[in-house]
Coordinates of C-alpha atoms in Angstrom, one line a residue:
Chain A
M76 CA 156.5 111.7 124.8
S77 CA 155.3 115.3 125.0
K78 CA 158.7 116.4 123.7
S79 CA 158.4 114.2 120.6
A80 CA 158.8 116.0 117.3
H81 CA 156.1 113.7 115.9
L82 CA 153.6 114.8 118.5
E83 CA 154.4 118.5 117.8
Q84 CA 153.6 117.8 114.1
A85 CA 150.5 115.8 114.9
V86 CA 148.9 118.4 117.2
R87 CA 148.9 120.9 114.4
L88 CA 146.5 118.7 112.5
K89 CA 142.8 118.5 113.1
A90 CA 142.5 114.8 114.1
V91 CA 139.5 112.6 113.8
Q92 CA 141.2 109.7 115.7
A93 CA 144.6 109.2 117.2
G94 CA 146.5 106.1 118.2
L95 CA 144.9 103.1 119.8
K96 CA 142.3 103.7 122.5
A97 CA 143.5 101.9 125.7
F98 CA 140.6 102.3 128.1
E99 CA 137.0 103.1 128.0
R100 CA 134.4 104.0 130.7
V101 CA 131.8 101.4 131.4
G102 CA 129.4 102.8 134.0
S103 CA 131.5 103.8 136.9
F104 CA 134.4 101.5 135.9
I105 CA 137.4 101.9 133.6
K106 CA 137.8 99.0 131.3
P107 CA 140.7 98.2 129.0
T108 CA 139.6 98.0 125.4
T109 CA 139.6 94.7 123.6
R110 CA 142.0 95.9 120.9
F111 CA 144.4 97.2 123.6
I112 CA 144.3 93.9 125.4
Q113 CA 144.8 92.0 122.1
V114 CA 148.1 94.0 121.7
F115 CA 149.4 94.1 125.2
G116 CA 147.6 91.2 127.0
G117 CA 150.4 88.8 126.0
L118 CA 152.7 90.7 128.3
A119 CA 150.5 89.9 131.4
T120 CA 151.9 87.5 134.0
R121 CA 148.7 86.7 135.8
M122 CA 144.9 86.8 135.6
I123 CA 145.0 84.9 132.3
L124 CA 142.3 82.4 131.6
E125 CA 143.3 79.8 129.0
L126 CA 140.4 78.5 127.1
D127 CA 139.9 75.9 124.4
R128 CA 137.7 76.5 121.5
I129 CA 134.7 74.7 123.1
A130 CA 135.0 76.8 126.2
L131 CA 135.2 80.0 124.1
Q132 CA 131.9 79.0 122.3
R133 CA 130.3 78.4 125.7
L134 CA 131.4 81.9 126.8
L135 CA 130.1 83.4 123.6
S136 CA 126.7 81.7 124.1
G137 CA 126.4 83.4 127.5
E138 CA 127.6 80.6 129.8
R139 CA 129.9 81.4 132.7
I140 CA 133.2 79.5 133.1
P141 CA 134.6 78.6 136.5
A142 CA 137.9 80.3 137.3
D143 CA 140.5 80.2 140.1
P144 CA 138.6 81.6 143.2
G145 CA 141.9 82.9 144.5
W146 CA 141.9 85.6 141.8
G147 CA 139.3 87.7 143.6
Q148 CA 137.2 89.7 141.1
G149 CA 137.8 91.9 138.2
Y150 CA 138.8 91.7 134.6
V151 CA 140.7 88.7 133.3
I152 CA 142.5 88.1 130.1
L153 CA 141.0 85.5 127.8
A154 CA 143.5 83.5 125.8
V155 CA 142.4 80.8 123.3
S156 CA 144.5 77.9 122.1
D157 CA 146.0 78.7 118.6
Y158 CA 144.8 82.3 118.7
G159 CA 146.4 83.8 121.8
V160 CA 144.7 86.7 123.6
V161 CA 141.2 87.4 122.3
G162 CA 140.0 89.9 124.8
L163 CA 138.6 90.2 128.3
G164 CA 136.3 88.4 130.7
L165 CA 134.8 89.6 133.9
L166 CA 135.4 87.5 137.0
V167 CA 132.8 87.6 139.7
G168 CA 132.1 85.0 142.4
G169 CA 134.5 82.5 140.9
E170 CA 133.0 82.6 137.5
V171 CA 134.0 84.4 134.3
R172 CA 131.6 86.0 131.9
S173 CA 132.5 87.2 128.5
Q174 CA 133.3 90.8 127.8
L175 CA 134.0 90.0 124.1
R176 CA 131.9 91.5 121.4
A177 CA 129.8 88.5 120.9
R178 CA 127.8 90.0 118.1
E179 CA 131.0 90.5 116.1
I180 CA 132.6 87.2 116.7
A181 CA 130.0 84.6 117.6
G182 CA 129.5 83.6 113.9
L183 CA 133.2 83.2 113.1
D184 CA 134.7 79.9 112.2
W185 CA 136.6 79.3 115.4
Chain B
M97 CA 130.2 92.6 72.3
D98 CA 133.4 94.7 72.6
F99 CA 135.6 93.9 75.5
V100 CA 135.7 97.0 77.7
F101 CA 139.5 97.2 77.7
D102 CA 139.9 96.9 73.9
E103 CA 141.1 100.5 73.7
Y104 CA 144.2 99.4 75.7
M105 CA 145.1 96.7 73.2
D106 CA 147.9 98.8 71.8
F107 CA 149.9 98.8 75.0
I108 CA 148.9 95.8 77.2
P109 CA 151.2 93.0 76.3
D110 CA 149.8 89.5 75.4
F111 CA 146.3 91.1 75.3
S112 CA 144.4 87.8 74.8
F113 CA 145.9 86.5 78.1
F114 CA 145.0 89.7 79.8
E115 CA 141.4 89.3 78.6
Q116 CA 141.3 85.8 80.0
A117 CA 142.7 86.9 83.3
V118 CA 140.2 89.7 83.6
H119 CA 137.4 87.2 83.3
R120 CA 138.7 85.0 86.1
P121 CA 138.1 85.9 89.8
P122 CA 141.2 87.1 91.6
P123 CA 142.7 84.9 94.3
V124 CA 142.1 85.7 97.9
H125 CA 145.3 87.3 99.1
V126 CA 145.9 88.2 102.7
R127 CA 148.7 90.0 104.5
I128 CA 149.8 88.6 107.9
N129 CA 150.0 91.5 110.3
R130 CA 153.3 91.0 112.1
L131 CA 152.4 93.7 114.7
K132 CA 149.9 91.2 116.1
A133 CA 151.0 87.7 115.0
R134 CA 153.9 85.6 113.7
P135 CA 153.3 84.1 110.3
E136 CA 154.1 80.6 111.5
D137 CA 151.4 80.9 114.2
V138 CA 148.8 82.1 111.8
L139 CA 149.6 79.4 109.3
S140 CA 149.4 76.8 112.0
S141 CA 146.0 78.0 113.2
L142 CA 144.6 78.1 109.6
S143 CA 146.1 74.7 108.9
S144 CA 144.5 73.2 112.0
R145 CA 141.1 74.0 110.5
G146 CA 142.0 72.7 107.0
I147 CA 142.7 76.1 105.4
K148 CA 145.6 76.1 103.0
A149 CA 147.7 79.2 102.8
S150 CA 150.5 79.5 100.2
Q151 CA 153.2 82.0 100.4
V152 CA 153.1 84.3 97.4
S153 CA 156.8 84.9 97.1
E154 CA 159.9 84.0 99.2
R155 CA 160.9 87.6 99.2
Y156 CA 157.7 88.6 101.1
G157 CA 157.1 86.5 104.1
S158 CA 153.8 88.0 105.1
F159 CA 151.8 87.8 101.8
Y160 CA 149.7 84.6 101.3
V161 CA 147.0 83.3 99.1
L162 CA 144.2 81.4 100.8
E163 CA 142.5 78.4 99.1
G164 CA 138.9 77.5 99.7
V165 CA 138.1 80.7 101.5
S166 CA 135.7 83.2 99.8
H167 CA 135.2 85.5 102.8
P168 CA 138.4 85.9 104.8
G169 CA 136.6 88.5 106.9
N170 CA 134.7 85.6 108.6
L171 CA 137.9 84.1 109.9
P172 CA 138.8 84.6 113.6
E173 CA 142.3 85.7 112.5
Y174 CA 140.7 88.6 110.7
H175 CA 138.8 89.7 113.8
L176 CA 141.9 89.4 115.9
G177 CA 143.8 91.6 113.5
C178 CA 146.3 88.9 112.6
I179 CA 145.4 89.0 108.9
H180 CA 144.1 91.6 106.5
P181 CA 142.6 90.7 103.1
Q182 CA 144.5 92.8 100.6
A183 CA 145.3 92.5 96.9
L184 CA 148.9 91.5 96.3
T185 CA 149.6 94.5 94.1
S186 CA 148.1 96.8 96.8
C187 CA 150.4 95.2 99.4
L188 CA 153.4 96.1 97.2
A189 CA 152.6 99.9 97.5
A190 CA 153.8 100.1 101.1
V191 CA 156.8 97.9 100.3
V192 CA 157.9 100.1 97.4
L193 CA 157.4 103.2 99.5
N194 CA 159.6 101.5 102.2
P195 CA 159.0 103.9 105.1
S196 CA 161.6 103.7 107.9
P197 CA 160.7 103.3 111.6
G198 CA 160.5 106.6 113.3
S199 CA 159.8 108.6 110.1
R200 CA 156.9 111.0 109.3
V201 CA 154.5 109.5 106.8
L202 CA 151.4 110.9 105.1
D203 CA 148.8 108.7 103.4
M204 CA 146.8 111.2 101.5
C205 CA 143.8 109.1 100.6
A206 CA 143.9 106.4 103.3
A207 CA 140.5 104.6 103.5
P208 CA 139.9 101.7 103.8
G209 CA 143.3 101.6 105.6
G210 CA 145.0 98.4 104.4
K211 CA 148.0 100.3 103.0
T212 CA 148.1 102.6 105.9
A213 CA 148.2 99.7 108.4
H214 CA 150.9 98.1 106.3
I215 CA 153.0 101.2 106.4
S216 CA 152.7 101.3 110.2
E217 CA 153.7 97.7 110.3
L218 CA 156.8 98.4 108.3
M219 CA 157.6 101.2 110.7
Q220 CA 157.2 98.8 113.6
N221 CA 154.5 101.1 115.0
R222 CA 157.0 103.9 115.5
G223 CA 157.1 107.5 114.1
L224 CA 154.0 109.2 112.8
V225 CA 151.5 108.1 110.1
V226 CA 148.9 110.7 109.2
A227 CA 146.0 108.8 107.6
N228 CA 144.0 111.3 105.7
E229 CA 140.5 110.6 104.4
L230 CA 138.1 113.3 103.4
V231 CA 134.8 111.4 103.3
P232 CA 133.4 110.9 106.8
A233 CA 131.6 107.7 105.9
R234 CA 135.0 106.2 105.0
Q235 CA 136.8 107.5 108.1
S236 CA 134.9 105.1 110.3
P237 CA 136.0 101.9 108.5
L238 CA 139.5 103.4 108.2
G239 CA 139.6 103.9 112.0
H240 CA 138.3 100.4 112.6
T241 CA 140.9 98.8 110.3
L242 CA 143.7 100.6 112.1
T243 CA 142.3 99.7 115.5
R244 CA 141.7 96.1 114.6
L245 CA 145.3 95.8 113.3
G246 CA 146.8 97.3 116.4
I247 CA 148.1 100.5 114.8
M248 CA 149.3 102.9 117.5
N249 CA 151.3 105.5 115.5
A250 CA 148.5 106.8 113.2
V251 CA 146.4 109.9 113.4
V252 CA 143.3 110.1 111.2
T253 CA 142.5 113.4 109.6
G254 CA 139.7 114.6 107.3
Y255 CA 141.2 117.1 104.9
Q256 CA 140.7 117.4 101.2
A257 CA 143.9 115.7 100.0
Q258 CA 144.6 118.4 97.4
E259 CA 144.3 121.0 100.2
F260 CA 146.2 119.3 102.9
P261 CA 147.8 121.9 105.2
M262 CA 151.1 122.9 103.7
R263 CA 152.8 123.7 107.0
N264 CA 153.6 120.0 107.4
R265 CA 156.6 118.1 105.9
F266 CA 156.8 114.4 105.5
D267 CA 159.6 111.9 104.9
F268 CA 157.3 109.5 103.0
I269 CA 154.0 110.2 101.2
L270 CA 151.6 107.8 99.7
A271 CA 149.2 109.3 97.1
D272 CA 147.0 106.3 96.3
V273 CA 144.5 108.5 94.6
P274 CA 140.8 108.1 93.7
C275 CA 140.8 106.5 90.3
S276 CA 138.4 104.8 87.8
G277 CA 139.3 101.5 89.5
E278 CA 139.6 99.5 86.2
G279 CA 142.3 97.2 87.7
G280 CA 139.7 95.8 90.2
L281 CA 137.3 94.8 87.4
R282 CA 137.7 91.0 87.4
A283 CA 135.1 88.4 86.9
E284 CA 132.4 91.0 87.0
K285 CA 129.1 90.0 85.2
E286 CA 129.3 93.0 83.0
H287 CA 132.5 95.0 82.6
K288 CA 131.7 98.7 82.4
K289 CA 133.9 101.7 82.5
P290 CA 133.5 103.2 85.9
S291 CA 132.8 106.7 84.7
G292 CA 132.2 108.6 81.5
R293 CA 134.7 110.8 79.7
R294 CA 133.7 113.9 81.7
G295 CA 134.1 112.0 85.0
R296 CA 137.5 110.8 83.9
M297 CA 138.6 114.3 83.2
I298 CA 137.5 115.5 86.6
L299 CA 139.3 112.6 88.2
Q300 CA 142.5 113.4 86.3
E301 CA 142.4 117.0 87.5
L302 CA 141.9 115.8 91.1
Q303 CA 144.8 113.3 90.7
K304 CA 147.1 116.1 89.4
R305 CA 146.2 118.4 92.3
I306 CA 146.7 115.7 94.9
L307 CA 150.1 114.7 93.4
L308 CA 151.3 118.3 93.3
R309 CA 150.2 119.0 96.8
G310 CA 151.9 115.8 98.1
F311 CA 155.1 116.6 96.3
D312 CA 155.1 120.1 97.8
M313 CA 154.9 118.6 101.3
L314 CA 157.9 116.2 100.8
A315 CA 160.9 116.8 103.1
D316 CA 164.1 117.5 101.2
R317 CA 165.1 113.8 101.0
G318 CA 161.5 112.5 101.1
I319 CA 160.1 109.8 98.9
M320 CA 156.6 109.8 97.4
L321 CA 154.6 107.0 95.8
Y322 CA 151.8 107.8 93.3
S323 CA 149.6 104.8 92.8
T324 CA 146.3 103.9 91.2
C325 CA 144.4 100.7 90.5
T326 CA 143.6 101.6 86.9
Y327 CA 145.2 100.9 83.5
N328 CA 144.2 104.2 82.0
P329 CA 147.3 106.2 81.0
D330 CA 145.3 109.4 81.4
E331 CA 145.2 108.7 85.2
N332 CA 148.7 107.3 85.4
E333 CA 151.5 108.5 83.1
A334 CA 149.7 111.7 82.1
V335 CA 149.3 112.7 85.8
V336 CA 153.0 112.0 86.6
Q337 CA 154.0 113.8 83.4
Y338 CA 152.2 116.8 84.7
L339 CA 154.2 116.7 87.9
L340 CA 157.4 116.5 85.9
E341 CA 156.4 119.5 83.9
Q342 CA 155.4 121.6 87.0
R343 CA 158.0 120.6 89.5
D344 CA 161.7 119.7 89.8
A345 CA 160.9 116.0 90.4
E346 CA 162.6 112.8 89.4
L347 CA 161.4 109.2 89.2
L348 CA 163.1 106.3 91.0
P349 CA 162.9 102.7 89.9
V350 CA 160.2 100.5 91.2
Q351 CA 161.6 97.1 92.1
T352 CA 159.2 94.5 93.4
G353 CA 160.5 91.2 92.2
F354 CA 157.2 90.5 90.5
N355 CA 156.5 90.5 86.8
Q356 CA 155.8 94.2 86.0
E357 CA 155.9 96.3 82.9
P358 CA 157.5 99.7 82.6
G359 CA 155.4 102.9 82.5
L360 CA 154.5 104.1 79.0
S361 CA 156.7 106.6 77.1
S362 CA 154.1 107.1 74.4
R363 CA 150.6 106.1 73.5
K364 CA 148.9 106.8 70.2
K365 CA 149.4 110.6 69.8
E366 CA 150.6 111.1 73.3
H367 CA 154.3 111.3 74.1
Y368 CA 155.3 111.1 77.7
D369 CA 158.6 112.0 79.4
S370 CA 161.1 109.1 78.9
R371 CA 161.7 109.0 82.7
L372 CA 158.2 107.5 83.0
T373 CA 159.6 104.2 82.0
A374 CA 160.8 104.0 85.6
A375 CA 157.2 103.7 86.8
A376 CA 155.6 100.2 87.0
R377 CA 152.4 98.7 85.6
F378 CA 151.0 95.5 86.9
Y379 CA 148.6 93.4 84.8
P380 CA 146.5 90.5 86.1
H381 CA 147.9 88.0 83.5
R382 CA 151.4 88.7 84.8
V383 CA 150.7 89.1 88.5
D384 CA 147.4 87.4 89.5
S385 CA 145.9 90.3 91.3
V386 CA 144.4 93.7 90.8
G387 CA 145.8 95.9 88.0
F388 CA 148.0 98.6 89.4
F389 CA 150.3 101.5 88.6
M390 CA 153.1 102.9 90.7
A391 CA 155.5 105.8 90.3
R392 CA 158.2 106.5 92.9
I393 CA 159.1 110.1 93.1
R394 CA 161.5 112.4 94.9
R395 CA 162.9 115.9 94.5
R396 CA 165.7 116.2 92.0
R397 CA 169.0 116.6 93.7

């Protein structure tokens, strides 16, 4: 990629933003961004929690959703029927809590 | 009270129908973003909630009109980047520019980013799109639009469009310039001209400078699209005429499949280059959307 002619042209410009941010730092952790997961999460083969719309609303209201305890802990991909991948949840102690931007999406007509 | 567009009566065809259309609200058009969703999945999702989406044209599989939805920004599909509310005529700009995957593209005045994102979609997220926007307050929504729609091949810059660094060359350039925005005046309580005569002269000067700078950055076989959302010939034909006088440029036909009118070759005392009939004018009584103007340009060979 560093040899790309496009990159050579792009680096000559004073950029305000470039590409799609893949990860961000949250405290001492590195977290995939919601937008990155929305694009690439569909390629994941595990750690995907399928939700229906009611379960999504529960998550958005702050409830925790039970998940496969065999998954350990960490980020899981949240997929909602009809919509596909919507973002991430955080699995801790067999329960998933939302990592979605609730303020942005709680009022939507899901 | 005089109708605000009366001065255009001499060139807008079927003017009474135009007047009626301007007083009706425009339909809610959305573009399905194929980078993040398949049209059939989006339609199925909307349909499951009782939202009817009708395809605008068989030729364009991702342009739809929504019924019974006044704020498409409140739909989950919007948040997920599967749809983008965008006037139909605005959607046609990227289609007419027709950038190829892997090419180098400059969008000179990119905010709020709908056309930029559409360009990236047509390029299948490959190549390079430079999305330029001078005003910092508009760079943020531009960035959000590109991020929401999953755009990965874009770089946002903040140059003055008319002073964009000349060391760059692009295969495709979109100059969707700042304009008086008359084409967007529909169903307003009071139709007013967006700016006075002096403001329009300043706009025209800016438009000319942007168009010239864009043309000078075109690669040898590059294509440029000059577009506005205004009916005013001073911001459309007169600006492109200026380019034809200053540079060795030629106009290419604009073919959209929609009901469009040719660019003007004369108006009152003004006479424009006959090549300007290759440009396209869109009126809301012909295409139920925002009024629009496009000229497709390349270096003369």
